[in-house]
Amino acid sequence: MQFSAGLLQKISKLEQTVHSLQSELDKAYQELLIDILTKVYNRKALTKDLNEILKKGKDRDLDMVIAVIDLDMFKEINDKYGHVAGDKILIFISNILKKTIRDGDKVFRYGGEEFAILFPEYDRKKTHEASERIRSEIESEFLRSNDIREFITVTIGFVAYDEDGTALDALI
């Protein structure tokens, strides 16, 4: 009887350890999908999410649009103020994007100064309106940070899901 109780106690501790390790692994995996600078999802997360959405939506219509946002003249701003300032601008933009999108939409850092927004259940008209709202919001904000005094502008393009173009590259 005492042997069984000891064994059950050891099994319980092992289960707790496994649970703890699984939680740490899950957390590490989530961190792998986040851009360390801007704290939005990264390109790897975009690829993962798109592949999952496209796989689930193979047999039904998908209303999905991806907007790609490129910061205008970013290299010149980076050269003028330096890379630390460039990083501040990227954080500034990512914060505006996060507060401007609706629940269910996701922001990704796609490249150096490029962001993508995944709009599930959107059509072209809604995306155009959302993109214009985002562009306007960014351009209306004046970035003030120590020696930076800039209005930031962006160019936004978007593409709707097309049943013939299911690959990520085809969508982007």
CSV table of N, CA and C in Angstrom, one decimal:
chain,number,residue,atom,x,y,z
A,1,MET,N,0.8,-1.2,0.0
A,1,MET,CA,0.0,0.0,0.0
A,1,MET,C,0.9,1.3,0.0
A,2,GLN,N,1.9,1.3,0.8
A,2,GLN,CA,2.8,2.4,0.9
A,2,GLN,C,3.6,2.6,-0.4
A,3,PHE,N,3.9,1.4,-1.0
A,3,PHE,CA,4.6,1.4,-2.3
A,3,PHE,C,3.7,2.1,-3.4
A,4,SER,N,2.4,1.8,-3.4
A,4,SER,CA,1.5,2.4,-4.4
A,4,SER,C,1.3,3.9,-4.1
A,5,ALA,N,1.3,4.3,-2.9
A,5,ALA,CA,1.1,5.7,-2.6
A,5,ALA,C,2.3,6.5,-3.0
A,6,GLY,N,3.5,5.9,-2.8
A,6,GLY,CA,4.8,6.5,-3.2
A,6,GLY,C,4.8,6.6,-4.7
A,7,LEU,N,4.4,5.5,-5.4
A,7,LEU,CA,4.4,5.5,-6.9
A,7,LEU,C,3.4,6.5,-7.4
A,8,LEU,N,2.3,6.6,-6.9
A,8,LEU,CA,1.3,7.6,-7.3
A,8,LEU,C,1.8,9.0,-7.1
A,9,GLN,N,2.5,9.3,-6.0
A,9,GLN,CA,3.1,10.6,-5.8
A,9,GLN,C,4.1,10.9,-6.8
A,10,LYS,N,5.0,10.0,-7.2
A,10,LYS,CA,6.0,10.2,-8.2
A,10,LYS,C,5.3,10.4,-9.5
A,11,ILE,N,4.3,9.7,-9.9
A,11,ILE,CA,3.6,9.9,-11.1
A,11,ILE,C,3.0,11.3,-11.2
A,12,SER,N,2.4,11.7,-10.1
A,12,SER,CA,1.8,13.0,-10.0
A,12,SER,C,2.8,14.1,-10.2
A,13,LYS,N,4.0,14.0,-9.6
A,13,LYS,CA,5.1,15.0,-9.8
A,13,LYS,C,5.6,15.0,-11.3
A,14,LEU,N,5.7,13.8,-11.9
A,14,LEU,CA,6.1,13.7,-13.3
A,14,LEU,C,5.1,14.4,-14.2
A,15,GLU,N,3.8,14.2,-13.9
A,15,GLU,CA,2.7,14.8,-14.7
A,15,GLU,C,2.8,16.3,-14.5
A,16,GLN,N,3.1,16.8,-13.4
A,16,GLN,CA,3.3,18.3,-13.1
A,16,GLN,C,4.5,18.8,-13.9
A,17,THR,N,5.6,18.0,-13.9
A,17,THR,CA,6.8,18.4,-14.7
A,17,THR,C,6.5,18.5,-16.2
A,18,VAL,N,5.8,17.4,-16.7
A,18,VAL,CA,5.4,17.4,-18.1
A,18,VAL,C,4.5,18.6,-18.5
A,19,HIS,N,3.6,18.9,-17.6
A,19,HIS,CA,2.7,20.0,-17.8
A,19,HIS,C,3.4,21.3,-17.9
A,20,SER,N,4.4,21.5,-16.9
A,20,SER,CA,5.2,22.7,-16.9
A,20,SER,C,6.1,22.8,-18.1
A,21,LEU,N,6.7,21.7,-18.5
A,21,LEU,CA,7.5,21.8,-19.7
A,21,LEU,C,6.7,22.1,-21.0
A,22,GLN,N,5.5,21.5,-21.0
A,22,GLN,CA,4.6,21.8,-22.2
A,22,GLN,C,4.2,23.2,-22.2
A,23,SER,N,4.0,23.8,-21.1
A,23,SER,CA,3.6,25.3,-21.0
A,23,SER,C,4.8,26.1,-21.5
A,24,GLU,N,6.0,25.8,-21.0
A,24,GLU,CA,7.2,26.5,-21.5
A,24,GLU,C,7.4,26.3,-23.0
A,25,LEU,N,7.2,25.1,-23.5
A,25,LEU,CA,7.4,24.9,-24.9
A,25,LEU,C,6.4,25.7,-25.7
A,26,ASP,N,5.1,25.7,-25.3
A,26,ASP,CA,4.1,26.5,-25.9
A,26,ASP,C,4.4,28.0,-25.9
A,27,LYS,N,4.9,28.5,-24.8
A,27,LYS,CA,5.3,29.9,-24.7
A,27,LYS,C,6.5,30.2,-25.7
A,28,ALA,N,7.4,29.3,-25.7
A,28,ALA,CA,8.6,29.5,-26.6
A,28,ALA,C,8.2,29.5,-28.1
A,29,TYR,N,7.2,28.7,-28.4
A,29,TYR,CA,6.7,28.6,-29.8
A,29,TYR,C,6.0,29.9,-30.1
A,30,GLN,N,5.2,30.4,-29.2
A,30,GLN,CA,4.5,31.7,-29.5
A,30,GLN,C,5.5,32.8,-29.7
A,31,GLU,N,6.5,32.8,-28.8
A,31,GLU,CA,7.5,33.9,-29.0
A,31,GLU,C,8.3,33.8,-30.3
A,32,LEU,N,8.4,32.6,-30.8
A,32,LEU,CA,9.0,32.4,-32.1
A,32,LEU,C,8.2,33.1,-33.3
A,33,LEU,N,6.9,33.3,-33.1
A,33,LEU,CA,6.1,33.9,-34.1
A,33,LEU,C,5.9,35.4,-33.9
A,34,ILE,N,6.5,36.0,-32.9
A,34,ILE,CA,6.4,37.4,-32.7
A,34,ILE,C,7.7,38.1,-33.1
A,35,ASP,N,7.5,39.2,-33.8
A,35,ASP,CA,8.7,40.1,-34.1
A,35,ASP,C,9.2,40.7,-32.8
A,36,ILE,N,10.4,40.5,-32.5
A,36,ILE,CA,11.0,41.0,-31.2
A,36,ILE,C,10.9,42.5,-31.1
A,37,LEU,N,11.1,43.3,-32.1
A,37,LEU,CA,11.1,44.7,-32.1
A,37,LEU,C,9.7,45.3,-31.9
A,38,THR,N,8.8,44.9,-32.8
A,38,THR,CA,7.5,45.6,-32.9
A,38,THR,C,6.4,44.9,-32.1
A,39,LYS,N,6.7,43.7,-31.7
A,39,LYS,CA,5.8,42.9,-30.9
A,39,LYS,C,4.5,42.6,-31.6
A,40,VAL,N,4.6,42.6,-33.0
A,40,VAL,CA,3.5,42.0,-33.8
A,40,VAL,C,3.9,40.7,-34.3
A,41,TYR,N,3.0,40.0,-35.0
A,41,TYR,CA,3.4,38.7,-35.5
A,41,TYR,C,4.5,38.9,-36.6
A,42,ASN,N,5.3,37.9,-36.9
A,42,ASN,CA,6.3,37.9,-37.9
A,42,ASN,C,5.9,37.2,-39.2
A,43,ARG,N,6.8,37.2,-40.1
A,43,ARG,CA,6.5,36.6,-41.4
A,43,ARG,C,6.2,35.1,-41.3
A,44,LYS,N,6.9,34.4,-40.4
A,44,LYS,CA,6.7,33.0,-40.2
A,44,LYS,C,5.3,32.8,-39.7
A,45,ALA,N,4.8,33.6,-38.8
A,45,ALA,CA,3.4,33.5,-38.3
A,45,ALA,C,2.4,33.7,-39.5
A,46,LEU,N,2.7,34.7,-40.4
A,46,LEU,CA,1.8,34.9,-41.5
A,46,LEU,C,1.7,33.7,-42.4
A,47,THR,N,2.9,33.1,-42.7
A,47,THR,CA,2.9,31.9,-43.5
A,47,THR,C,2.1,30.8,-42.8
A,48,LYS,N,2.3,30.6,-41.5
A,48,LYS,CA,1.6,29.6,-40.8
A,48,LYS,C,0.1,29.8,-40.8
A,49,ASP,N,-0.3,31.1,-40.5
A,49,ASP,CA,-1.8,31.4,-40.5
A,49,ASP,C,-2.4,31.2,-41.8
A,50,LEU,N,-1.8,31.7,-42.9
A,50,LEU,CA,-2.3,31.6,-44.2
A,50,LEU,C,-2.5,30.2,-44.6
A,51,ASN,N,-1.5,29.4,-44.4
A,51,ASN,CA,-1.6,28.0,-44.7
A,51,ASN,C,-2.7,27.3,-44.0
A,52,GLU,N,-2.9,27.6,-42.7
A,52,GLU,CA,-4.0,27.0,-42.0
A,52,GLU,C,-5.4,27.5,-42.5
A,53,ILE,N,-5.5,28.7,-42.8
A,53,ILE,CA,-6.7,29.3,-43.4
A,53,ILE,C,-7.0,28.7,-44.7
A,54,LEU,N,-6.0,28.6,-45.6
A,54,LEU,CA,-6.2,28.0,-46.9
A,54,LEU,C,-6.6,26.6,-46.9
A,55,LYS,N,-6.0,25.8,-45.9
A,55,LYS,CA,-6.2,24.4,-45.8
A,55,LYS,C,-7.7,24.2,-45.3
A,56,LYS,N,-8.1,25.0,-44.3
A,56,LYS,CA,-9.5,24.9,-43.8
A,56,LYS,C,-10.5,25.3,-44.9
A,57,GLY,N,-10.1,26.3,-45.7
A,57,GLY,CA,-11.1,26.8,-46.6
A,57,GLY,C,-11.1,26.2,-48.0
A,58,LYS,N,-10.4,25.1,-48.2
A,58,LYS,CA,-10.3,24.5,-49.5
A,58,LYS,C,-11.7,24.2,-50.1
A,59,ASP,N,-12.6,23.8,-49.4
A,59,ASP,CA,-13.9,23.4,-49.9
A,59,ASP,C,-15.0,24.4,-49.7
A,60,ARG,N,-14.6,25.6,-49.4
A,60,ARG,CA,-15.7,26.7,-49.3
A,60,ARG,C,-15.1,28.0,-49.7
A,61,ASP,N,-16.0,29.0,-49.9
A,61,ASP,CA,-15.5,30.3,-50.3
A,61,ASP,C,-14.9,31.0,-49.1
A,62,LEU,N,-13.8,31.7,-49.4
A,62,LEU,CA,-13.1,32.4,-48.4
A,62,LEU,C,-13.2,33.9,-48.7
A,63,ASP,N,-13.6,34.7,-47.7
A,63,ASP,CA,-13.6,36.1,-47.8
A,63,ASP,C,-12.4,36.6,-47.0
A,64,MET,N,-11.2,36.6,-47.7
A,64,MET,CA,-10.0,37.0,-47.0
A,64,MET,C,-9.2,37.9,-47.8
A,65,VAL,N,-8.7,38.9,-47.2
A,65,VAL,CA,-7.8,39.9,-47.9
A,65,VAL,C,-6.6,40.2,-47.1
A,66,ILE,N,-5.5,40.4,-47.8
A,66,ILE,CA,-4.2,40.7,-47.2
A,66,ILE,C,-3.8,42.1,-47.6
A,67,ALA,N,-3.5,43.0,-46.7
A,67,ALA,CA,-3.0,44.3,-47.0
A,67,ALA,C,-1.5,44.3,-46.7
A,68,VAL,N,-0.7,44.9,-47.6
A,68,VAL,CA,0.7,45.0,-47.4
A,68,VAL,C,1.0,46.5,-47.3
A,69,ILE,N,1.6,46.9,-46.2
A,69,ILE,CA,1.9,48.3,-45.9
A,69,ILE,C,3.4,48.5,-46.0
A,70,ASP,N,3.8,49.5,-46.8
A,70,ASP,CA,5.2,49.8,-46.9
A,70,ASP,C,5.4,51.3,-46.5
A,71,LEU,N,6.4,51.5,-45.6
A,71,LEU,CA,6.7,52.8,-45.1
A,71,LEU,C,7.4,53.6,-46.2
A,72,ASP,N,6.9,54.7,-46.6
A,72,ASP,CA,7.5,55.5,-47.7
A,72,ASP,C,8.8,56.2,-47.2
A,73,MET,N,9.8,56.2,-48.0
A,73,MET,CA,11.0,57.0,-47.7
A,73,MET,C,11.7,56.5,-46.4
A,74,PHE,N,11.5,55.2,-46.1
A,74,PHE,CA,12.0,54.8,-44.8
A,74,PHE,C,13.6,54.8,-44.8
A,75,LYS,N,14.2,54.4,-45.9
A,75,LYS,CA,15.6,54.4,-46.0
A,75,LYS,C,16.2,55.8,-45.7
A,76,GLU,N,15.6,56.8,-46.3
A,76,GLU,CA,16.0,58.2,-46.2
A,76,GLU,C,15.9,58.7,-44.7
A,77,ILE,N,14.7,58.3,-44.1
A,77,ILE,CA,14.5,58.6,-42.7
A,77,ILE,C,15.5,57.9,-41.8
A,78,ASN,N,15.8,56.7,-42.1
A,78,ASN,CA,16.7,55.9,-41.4
A,78,ASN,C,18.1,56.5,-41.5
A,79,ASP,N,18.5,56.9,-42.7
A,79,ASP,CA,19.8,57.5,-43.0
A,79,ASP,C,19.9,58.9,-42.2
A,80,LYS,N,18.8,59.6,-42.2
A,80,LYS,CA,18.8,61.0,-41.6
A,80,LYS,C,18.9,60.9,-40.1
A,81,TYR,N,18.2,60.0,-39.5
A,81,TYR,CA,18.1,59.9,-38.0
A,81,TYR,C,18.9,58.7,-37.4
A,82,GLY,N,19.2,57.7,-38.2
A,82,GLY,CA,19.9,56.6,-37.6
A,82,GLY,C,19.0,55.4,-37.4
A,83,HIS,N,19.6,54.2,-37.2
A,83,HIS,CA,18.8,53.0,-37.1
A,83,HIS,C,18.0,52.9,-35.8
A,84,VAL,N,18.4,53.5,-34.7
A,84,VAL,CA,17.6,53.5,-33.5
A,84,VAL,C,16.3,54.3,-33.7
A,85,ALA,N,16.4,55.4,-34.4
A,85,ALA,CA,15.2,56.2,-34.8
A,85,ALA,C,14.4,55.4,-35.7
A,86,GLY,N,15.0,54.7,-36.7
A,86,GLY,CA,14.2,53.8,-37.6
A,86,GLY,C,13.4,52.7,-36.8
A,87,ASP,N,14.1,52.2,-35.8
A,87,ASP,CA,13.4,51.2,-34.9
A,87,ASP,C,12.2,51.8,-34.2
A,88,LYS,N,12.4,53.1,-33.7
A,88,LYS,CA,11.3,53.8,-33.0
A,88,LYS,C,10.1,54.0,-34.0
A,89,ILE,N,10.4,54.3,-35.2
A,89,ILE,CA,9.4,54.5,-36.2
A,89,ILE,C,8.6,53.2,-36.5
A,90,LEU,N,9.3,52.1,-36.6
A,90,LEU,CA,8.7,50.8,-36.8
A,90,LEU,C,7.7,50.4,-35.6
A,91,ILE,N,8.2,50.7,-34.4
A,91,ILE,CA,7.4,50.5,-33.2
A,91,ILE,C,6.1,51.4,-33.3
A,92,PHE,N,6.4,52.7,-33.6
A,92,PHE,CA,5.3,53.7,-33.7
A,92,PHE,C,4.2,53.2,-34.7
A,93,ILE,N,4.6,52.7,-35.9
A,93,ILE,CA,3.7,52.3,-36.9
A,93,ILE,C,3.0,51.0,-36.4
A,94,SER,N,3.7,50.1,-35.8
A,94,SER,CA,3.1,48.8,-35.4
A,94,SER,C,2.0,49.1,-34.3
A,95,ASN,N,2.3,50.1,-33.4
A,95,ASN,CA,1.3,50.4,-32.4
A,95,ASN,C,0.0,51.1,-33.0
A,96,ILE,N,0.2,51.9,-34.0
A,96,ILE,CA,-0.9,52.5,-34.7
A,96,ILE,C,-1.7,51.3,-35.4
A,97,LEU,N,-1.0,50.4,-36.1
A,97,LEU,CA,-1.7,49.3,-36.7
A,97,LEU,C,-2.5,48.5,-35.8
A,98,LYS,N,-1.9,48.2,-34.6
A,98,LYS,CA,-2.6,47.3,-33.6
A,98,LYS,C,-3.9,48.0,-33.1
A,99,LYS,N,-3.8,49.3,-32.9
A,99,LYS,CA,-5.0,50.0,-32.3
A,99,LYS,C,-6.0,50.3,-33.4
A,100,THR,N,-5.7,50.2,-34.7
A,100,THR,CA,-6.6,50.6,-35.7
A,100,THR,C,-7.4,49.4,-36.3
A,101,ILE,N,-6.9,48.2,-36.2
A,101,ILE,CA,-7.5,47.1,-36.7
A,101,ILE,C,-8.7,46.6,-35.8
A,102,ARG,N,-9.5,45.8,-36.3
A,102,ARG,CA,-10.6,45.2,-35.5
A,102,ARG,C,-10.2,43.9,-34.9
A,103,ASP,N,-11.0,43.4,-33.9
A,103,ASP,CA,-10.7,42.1,-33.4
A,103,ASP,C,-10.8,41.1,-34.5
A,104,GLY,N,-9.9,40.1,-34.5
A,104,GLY,CA,-9.9,39.1,-35.5
A,104,GLY,C,-9.0,39.3,-36.6
A,105,ASP,N,-8.6,40.6,-36.8
A,105,ASP,CA,-7.6,40.9,-37.8
A,105,ASP,C,-6.2,40.7,-37.2
A,106,LYS,N,-5.2,40.5,-38.0
A,106,LYS,CA,-3.8,40.3,-37.4
A,106,LYS,C,-2.8,41.1,-38.1
A,107,VAL,N,-1.9,41.7,-37.4
A,107,VAL,CA,-0.8,42.5,-38.0
A,107,VAL,C,0.5,41.7,-37.9
A,108,PHE,N,1.2,41.7,-39.0
A,108,PHE,CA,2.5,41.0,-39.1
A,108,PHE,C,3.6,41.9,-39.6
A,109,ARG,N,4.8,41.8,-39.2
A,109,ARG,CA,5.9,42.5,-39.8
A,109,ARG,C,6.4,41.5,-40.9
A,110,TYR,N,6.2,42.0,-42.1
A,110,TYR,CA,6.5,41.2,-43.3
A,110,TYR,C,7.9,41.2,-43.7
A,111,GLY,N,8.5,42.4,-43.6
A,111,GLY,CA,9.9,42.6,-44.0
A,111,GLY,C,10.5,43.8,-43.2
A,112,GLY,N,11.6,44.3,-43.6
A,112,GLY,CA,12.2,45.4,-42.9
A,112,GLY,C,11.2,46.5,-42.5
A,113,GLU,N,10.7,47.2,-43.5
A,113,GLU,CA,9.7,48.3,-43.2
A,113,GLU,C,8.4,48.0,-43.8
A,114,GLU,N,8.1,46.7,-43.9
A,114,GLU,CA,6.8,46.3,-44.5
A,114,GLU,C,6.0,45.5,-43.4
A,115,PHE,N,4.7,45.8,-43.4
A,115,PHE,CA,3.8,45.1,-42.5
A,115,PHE,C,2.7,44.5,-43.4
A,116,ALA,N,2.1,43.5,-42.9
A,116,ALA,CA,0.9,42.9,-43.6
A,116,ALA,C,-0.2,42.8,-42.5
A,117,ILE,N,-1.4,43.0,-43.0
A,117,ILE,CA,-2.6,42.8,-42.2
A,117,ILE,C,-3.4,41.7,-42.8
A,118,LEU,N,-3.8,40.7,-42.1
A,118,LEU,CA,-4.7,39.7,-42.6
A,118,LEU,C,-6.1,40.0,-42.1
A,119,PHE,N,-6.9,40.2,-43.1
A,119,PHE,CA,-8.3,40.6,-42.9
A,119,PHE,C,-9.2,39.4,-43.2
A,120,PRO,N,-9.5,38.5,-42.3
A,120,PRO,CA,-10.4,37.4,-42.6
A,120,PRO,C,-11.8,37.9,-42.6
A,121,GLU,N,-12.6,37.4,-43.5
A,121,GLU,CA,-14.0,37.7,-43.6
A,121,GLU,C,-14.2,39.2,-44.0
A,122,TYR,N,-13.4,39.6,-45.0
A,122,TYR,CA,-13.4,41.0,-45.5
A,122,TYR,C,-13.6,40.9,-47.0
A,123,ASP,N,-14.2,41.9,-47.6
A,123,ASP,CA,-14.2,41.9,-49.1
A,123,ASP,C,-13.3,43.1,-49.5
A,124,ARG,N,-13.2,43.3,-50.8
A,124,ARG,CA,-12.3,44.4,-51.3
A,124,ARG,C,-12.8,45.8,-50.8
A,125,LYS,N,-14.1,46.0,-50.8
A,125,LYS,CA,-14.6,47.3,-50.4
A,125,LYS,C,-14.3,47.6,-48.9
A,126,LYS,N,-14.6,46.7,-48.1
A,126,LYS,CA,-14.2,46.8,-46.6
A,126,LYS,C,-12.7,47.0,-46.4
A,127,THR,N,-11.9,46.3,-47.2
A,127,THR,CA,-10.5,46.4,-47.1
A,127,THR,C,-10.0,47.8,-47.5
A,128,HIS,N,-10.6,48.2,-48.6
A,128,HIS,CA,-10.2,49.6,-49.1
A,128,HIS,C,-10.5,50.6,-48.0
A,129,GLU,N,-11.7,50.5,-47.4
A,129,GLU,CA,-12.1,51.5,-46.4
A,129,GLU,C,-11.1,51.3,-45.2
A,130,ALA,N,-10.8,50.1,-44.8
A,130,ALA,CA,-9.9,49.9,-43.6
A,130,ALA,C,-8.5,50.4,-44.0
A,131,SER,N,-8.1,50.1,-45.2
A,131,SER,CA,-6.7,50.6,-45.6
A,131,SER,C,-6.6,52.1,-45.6
A,132,GLU,N,-7.7,52.7,-46.1
A,132,GLU,CA,-7.7,54.2,-46.1
A,132,GLU,C,-7.7,54.7,-44.7
A,133,ARG,N,-8.5,54.1,-43.8
A,133,ARG,CA,-8.5,54.5,-42.4
A,133,ARG,C,-7.1,54.4,-41.7
A,134,ILE,N,-6.4,53.3,-42.0
A,134,ILE,CA,-5.1,53.0,-41.5
A,134,ILE,C,-4.1,54.1,-42.0
A,135,ARG,N,-4.1,54.3,-43.4
A,135,ARG,CA,-3.2,55.3,-44.0
A,135,ARG,C,-3.4,56.6,-43.4
A,136,SER,N,-4.7,57.0,-43.3
A,136,SER,CA,-5.0,58.3,-42.7
A,136,SER,C,-4.6,58.5,-41.3
A,137,GLU,N,-4.8,57.4,-40.5
A,137,GLU,CA,-4.4,57.5,-39.1
A,137,GLU,C,-2.8,57.6,-39.0
A,138,ILE,N,-2.1,56.9,-39.8
A,138,ILE,CA,-0.6,56.9,-39.7
A,138,ILE,C,-0.2,58.3,-40.1
A,139,GLU,N,-0.7,58.8,-41.2
A,139,GLU,CA,-0.3,60.1,-41.8
A,139,GLU,C,-0.7,61.3,-40.9
A,140,SER,N,-1.7,61.1,-40.1
A,140,SER,CA,-2.2,62.2,-39.2
A,140,SER,C,-1.4,62.3,-37.9
A,141,GLU,N,-0.7,61.2,-37.6
A,141,GLU,CA,0.2,61.2,-36.4
A,141,GLU,C,1.5,61.8,-36.7
A,142,PHE,N,2.0,62.7,-35.9
A,142,PHE,CA,3.3,63.3,-36.0
A,142,PHE,C,4.2,62.6,-35.0
A,143,LEU,N,5.3,62.1,-35.5
A,143,LEU,CA,6.2,61.3,-34.7
A,143,LEU,C,7.2,62.3,-34.0
A,144,ARG,N,7.1,62.4,-32.7
A,144,ARG,CA,8.0,63.2,-31.9
A,144,ARG,C,8.7,62.3,-31.0
A,145,SER,N,10.0,62.3,-31.1
A,145,SER,CA,10.8,61.5,-30.2
A,145,SER,C,12.2,62.1,-30.2
A,146,ASN,N,12.6,62.8,-29.2
A,146,ASN,CA,13.9,63.4,-29.1
A,146,ASN,C,14.1,64.3,-30.3
A,147,ASP,N,15.0,63.8,-31.2
A,147,ASP,CA,15.4,64.6,-32.4
A,147,ASP,C,14.6,64.3,-33.6
A,148,ILE,N,13.6,63.4,-33.5
A,148,ILE,CA,12.8,63.0,-34.7
A,148,ILE,C,11.5,63.9,-34.7
A,149,ARG,N,11.3,64.5,-35.9
A,149,ARG,CA,10.1,65.3,-36.1
A,149,ARG,C,9.7,65.0,-37.5
A,150,GLU,N,8.9,64.0,-37.7
A,150,GLU,CA,8.5,63.6,-39.0
A,150,GLU,C,7.0,63.2,-39.1
A,151,PHE,N,6.4,63.5,-40.2
A,151,PHE,CA,5.1,62.8,-40.6
A,151,PHE,C,5.5,61.6,-41.4
A,152,ILE,N,5.0,60.5,-41.1
A,152,ILE,CA,5.3,59.2,-41.7
A,152,ILE,C,4.2,59.0,-42.7
A,153,THR,N,4.5,58.6,-43.9
A,153,THR,CA,3.5,58.2,-44.9
A,153,THR,C,3.7,56.7,-45.3
A,154,VAL,N,2.7,56.1,-45.8
A,154,VAL,CA,2.7,54.7,-46.2
A,154,VAL,C,2.0,54.5,-47.5
A,155,THR,N,2.4,53.4,-48.1
A,155,THR,CA,1.7,53.0,-49.3
A,155,THR,C,1.1,51.6,-48.9
A,156,ILE,N,-0.2,51.4,-49.3
A,156,ILE,CA,-0.9,50.2,-48.9
A,156,ILE,C,-1.4,49.6,-50.2
A,157,GLY,N,-1.2,48.3,-50.4
A,157,GLY,CA,-1.8,47.5,-51.5
A,157,GLY,C,-2.5,46.3,-50.8
A,158,PHE,N,-3.5,45.8,-51.5
A,158,PHE,CA,-4.1,44.6,-50.9
A,158,PHE,C,-4.5,43.7,-52.0
A,159,VAL,N,-4.7,42.5,-51.6
A,159,VAL,CA,-5.1,41.4,-52.5
A,159,VAL,C,-6.2,40.5,-51.8
A,160,ALA,N,-7.2,40.2,-52.6
A,160,ALA,CA,-8.2,39.3,-52.0
A,160,ALA,C,-7.9,37.9,-52.4
A,161,TYR,N,-8.4,37.0,-51.6
A,161,TYR,CA,-8.2,35.6,-51.9
A,161,TYR,C,-8.8,35.2,-53.2
A,162,ASP,N,-8.1,34.5,-54.0
A,162,ASP,CA,-8.6,34.0,-55.3
A,162,ASP,C,-8.5,32.5,-55.3
A,163,GLU,N,-9.5,31.8,-55.6
A,163,GLU,CA,-9.4,30.3,-55.5
A,163,GLU,C,-8.3,29.7,-56.4
A,164,ASP,N,-7.9,30.4,-57.4
A,164,ASP,CA,-6.8,29.9,-58.3
A,164,ASP,C,-5.4,30.2,-57.7
A,165,GLY,N,-5.3,31.1,-56.8
A,165,GLY,CA,-4.0,31.5,-56.3
A,165,GLY,C,-3.9,31.3,-54.8
A,166,THR,N,-3.7,30.0,-54.4
A,166,THR,CA,-3.7,29.7,-53.0
A,166,THR,C,-2.4,29.7,-52.4
A,167,ALA,N,-1.3,29.8,-53.1
A,167,ALA,CA,0.0,29.9,-52.5
A,167,ALA,C,0.2,31.3,-51.9
A,168,LEU,N,1.0,31.3,-50.9
A,168,LEU,CA,1.3,32.6,-50.2
A,168,LEU,C,1.9,33.6,-51.2
A,169,ASP,N,2.9,33.2,-52.0
A,169,ASP,CA,3.5,34.1,-52.9
A,169,ASP,C,2.5,34.6,-53.9
A,170,ALA,N,1.6,33.8,-54.3
A,170,ALA,CA,0.5,34.2,-55.3
A,170,ALA,C,-0.4,35.3,-54.6
A,171,LEU,N,-0.7,35.1,-53.3
A,171,LEU,CA,-1.6,36.0,-52.7
A,171,LEU,C,-0.8,37.4,-52.5
A,172,ILE,N,0.4,37.3,-52.0
A,172,ILE,CA,1.2,38.5,-51.8
A,172,ILE,C,1.5,39.2,-53.1
